[in-house]
C-alpha cells in the first residue's frame, strides 16, 4: 500500500508541476498582451492630444472632443490567501515600477513634440518635402520614436495651422516647406495662387 501511495503522490506532484508551468506560461502571455495594449493605448492618447491641438488651432466650430472613459484597472495576479500583507504591497519592488513609469513619462514630455521635430527636419531642406519623405527621414534620424506617415502628416498640418510651415499642392501630391522668416501669410497666398494656376 505504501508503494501505491507514493506512486499516486508522484503522479499528483507531476500534475501540479505541469499545471504550474502552464499557469506561468499563460501569465507571461497575458502580461505581454497587456503590455502591447498599453502601448497602443499610449499611442492613441498621443494621437488624441495631437488632434485636439489641431482642432483648437483650426478654431472652427468643430465637434466636441470626446473624453476617453475611465480606463479599466487590470487586476493583479491571484495569490494564495495570506501571502501578501499590506506592508508587502508597499514594498520597494512596487514603488520602483511606478518610479520607472513616472521617469518614462517625464522623459517623453521633456523631448520635443513631433511637430517641433518635423518642422526642424523641414528647415534643413530648401525644397518642399512630402509627408512620406519627412516620415522616412524621421525614422532614420530617430529610430526610437515610433511614427508613421499619418502621424507625420498630422504634425505637418499642425505646423501649417501654427504658421510654422506652408503646404503646396502639385496635382494630387502635397508638399510642405518650413517657414524661415515667419512670413506665413505672404508665402501661403503665393502657394494658394500656384495651386490654383
Coordinates of C-alpha atoms in Angstrom, one line a residue:
X1 CA 0.0 0.0 0.0
X2 CA 2.9 2.4 0.7
X3 CA 4.2 1.9 -2.8
X4 CA 0.8 2.7 -4.3
X5 CA 0.6 5.9 -2.2
X6 CA 4.0 7.0 -3.3
X7 CA 3.1 6.4 -7.0
X8 CA -0.1 8.4 -6.5
X9 CA 1.7 11.1 -4.8
X10 CA 4.3 11.2 -7.6
X11 CA 1.6 11.5 -10.2
X12 CA -0.1 14.4 -8.3
X13 CA 3.3 16.1 -7.9
X14 CA 3.9 15.8 -11.7
X15 CA 0.4 17.0 -12.5
X16 CA 0.8 20.0 -10.1
X17 CA 4.2 20.9 -11.7
X18 CA 2.7 20.7 -15.2
X19 CA -0.3 22.9 -14.2
X20 CA 2.0 25.4 -12.5
X21 CA 4.3 25.5 -15.6
X22 CA 1.2 26.0 -17.8
X23 CA -0.2 28.7 -15.5
X24 CA 3.1 30.7 -15.5
X25 CA 3.3 30.5 -19.3
X26 CA -0.3 31.8 -19.6
X27 CA 0.5 34.6 -17.2
X28 CA 3.5 35.6 -19.3
X29 CA 1.4 35.5 -22.5
X30 CA -1.3 37.7 -21.0
X31 CA 1.2 40.1 -19.5
X32 CA 2.7 40.5 -23.0
X33 CA -0.7 41.2 -24.4
X34 CA -1.5 43.8 -21.7
X35 CA 1.8 45.5 -22.4
X36 CA 1.1 45.6 -26.1
X37 CA -2.4 47.0 -25.4
X38 CA -0.9 49.6 -23.0
X39 CA 1.5 50.7 -25.8
X40 CA -1.4 51.0 -28.2
X41 CA -3.4 53.0 -25.7
X42 CA -0.5 55.4 -25.2
X43 CA -0.2 56.0 -28.9
X44 CA -3.9 56.6 -29.2
X45 CA -3.7 59.1 -26.3
X46 CA -0.9 60.9 -28.0
X47 CA -2.9 61.0 -31.3
X48 CA -5.9 62.3 -29.4
X49 CA -3.8 65.1 -27.9
X50 CA -2.4 66.0 -31.3
X51 CA -5.8 66.0 -32.9
X52 CA -7.2 68.1 -30.1
X53 CA -4.4 70.6 -30.6
X54 CA -5.1 70.7 -34.3
X55 CA -8.8 71.2 -33.6
X56 CA -8.1 74.1 -31.3
X57 CA -5.6 75.6 -33.7
X58 CA -8.2 75.4 -36.5
X59 CA -10.6 77.2 -34.2
X60 CA -13.7 76.4 -36.2
X61 CA -16.9 75.1 -34.9
X62 CA -15.7 71.5 -34.6
X63 CA -17.4 68.6 -33.0
X64 CA -16.9 68.5 -29.2
X65 CA -13.9 66.4 -28.2
X66 CA -14.9 63.1 -26.8
X67 CA -13.2 62.5 -23.5
X68 CA -12.0 58.9 -23.0
X69 CA -13.8 56.9 -20.4
X70 CA -12.1 55.8 -17.3
X71 CA -9.6 53.0 -18.1
X72 CA -10.3 49.7 -16.6
X73 CA -7.9 48.6 -13.9
X74 CA -6.0 45.5 -14.7
X75 CA -6.4 43.0 -11.8
X76 CA -3.3 41.8 -10.1
X77 CA -2.3 38.2 -10.3
X78 CA -4.1 36.0 -7.8
X79 CA -2.1 35.0 -4.8
X80 CA -2.6 32.4 -2.1
X81 CA -4.6 33.8 0.9
X82 CA -2.5 35.5 3.5
X83 CA 0.6 35.5 1.2
X84 CA 0.5 39.3 0.7
X85 CA 0.3 41.7 3.6
X86 CA -0.3 45.4 3.5
X87 CA 3.4 46.0 4.1
X88 CA 4.4 43.8 1.2
X89 CA 2.1 45.6 -1.1
X90 CA 4.0 48.8 -0.4
X91 CA 7.4 47.2 -0.9
X92 CA 10.2 48.9 -2.8
X93 CA 9.7 46.5 -5.6
X94 CA 6.3 48.0 -6.4
X95 CA 7.5 51.6 -6.0
X96 CA 10.3 51.0 -8.4
X97 CA 7.8 50.2 -11.2
X98 CA 5.9 53.4 -10.5
X99 CA 9.2 55.5 -10.5
X100 CA 10.2 53.9 -13.8
X101 CA 6.7 54.8 -15.3
X102 CA 7.0 58.4 -14.0
X103 CA 10.5 58.7 -15.3
X104 CA 9.4 57.5 -18.8
X105 CA 6.5 59.9 -18.8
X106 CA 8.7 62.8 -17.8
X107 CA 11.3 61.9 -20.3
X108 CA 8.7 61.8 -23.0
X109 CA 7.3 65.2 -22.0
X110 CA 10.9 66.6 -21.9
X111 CA 11.5 65.5 -25.5
X112 CA 10.4 67.9 -28.3
X113 CA 7.0 67.4 -29.8
X114 CA 6.6 65.6 -33.1
X115 CA 5.5 68.9 -34.7
X116 CA 8.7 70.6 -33.5
X117 CA 10.9 67.7 -34.8
X118 CA 9.1 67.7 -38.1
X119 CA 9.5 71.5 -38.6
X120 CA 13.2 71.2 -37.7
X121 CA 13.6 68.5 -40.3
X122 CA 11.8 70.6 -42.9
X123 CA 14.0 73.5 -42.1
X124 CA 17.1 71.5 -43.0
X125 CA 15.9 71.4 -46.7
X126 CA 15.4 74.2 -49.2
X127 CA 13.0 72.2 -51.3
X128 CA 9.4 71.1 -50.4
X129 CA 9.1 67.7 -48.9
X130 CA 6.2 65.2 -48.8
X131 CA 4.9 63.6 -45.6
X132 CA 6.4 60.3 -46.7
X133 CA 9.8 61.8 -47.2
X134 CA 9.7 63.5 -43.8
X135 CA 8.5 60.3 -42.2
X136 CA 11.3 58.3 -43.7
X137 CA 13.9 60.9 -42.7
X138 CA 12.5 61.0 -39.1
X139 CA 12.5 57.2 -38.8
X140 CA 16.2 57.2 -39.9
X141 CA 17.1 60.2 -37.6
X142 CA 15.2 59.0 -34.5
X143 CA 14.5 55.2 -34.7
X144 CA 13.4 55.2 -31.0
X145 CA 10.4 57.4 -31.9
X146 CA 7.5 55.3 -33.3
X147 CA 6.0 57.2 -36.1
X148 CA 4.0 56.5 -39.3
X149 CA 3.2 58.7 -42.3
X150 CA -0.3 59.6 -40.9
X151 CA 1.2 60.9 -37.6
X152 CA 3.8 62.9 -39.6
X153 CA 1.2 64.3 -41.9
X154 CA -0.9 65.4 -38.9
X155 CA 2.1 67.0 -37.3
X156 CA 2.8 68.8 -40.6
X157 CA -0.8 70.0 -40.8
X158 CA -0.5 71.3 -37.2
X159 CA 2.7 73.2 -38.2
X160 CA 0.8 74.7 -41.1
X161 CA -2.0 75.7 -38.8
X162 CA 0.5 77.4 -36.5
X163 CA 2.2 79.2 -39.4
X164 CA 5.4 77.3 -39.0
X165 CA 5.3 75.8 -42.5
X166 CA 3.4 76.1 -45.7
X167 CA 1.5 73.5 -47.8
X168 CA 1.9 73.3 -51.5
X169 CA -0.3 71.0 -53.7
X170 CA 1.1 69.8 -57.0
X171 CA -1.5 67.7 -58.7
X172 CA -2.5 65.1 -56.2
X173 CA 0.7 65.4 -54.2
X174 CA 1.1 67.7 -51.1
X175 CA 4.4 69.1 -50.2
X176 CA 5.5 71.1 -47.1
X177 CA 8.1 73.7 -46.6
X178 CA 9.3 75.2 -43.3
X179 CA 9.0 79.0 -42.9
X180 CA 12.3 80.6 -42.2
X181 CA 11.3 84.2 -41.6
X182 CA 7.7 83.8 -40.3
X183 CA 6.1 85.5 -43.2
X184 CA 3.4 82.8 -43.4
X185 CA 0.7 84.9 -45.0
X186 CA 2.7 86.0 -47.9
X187 CA 4.0 82.5 -48.7
X188 CA 0.6 81.0 -48.1
X189 CA -1.0 83.3 -50.6
X190 CA 1.7 82.5 -53.1
X191 CA 1.2 78.8 -52.5
X192 CA -2.5 79.1 -52.9
X193 CA -2.2 81.1 -56.2
X194 CA 0.3 78.5 -57.5
X195 CA -2.1 75.7 -56.7
X196 CA -5.0 77.5 -58.4
X197 CA -2.9 78.1 -61.6

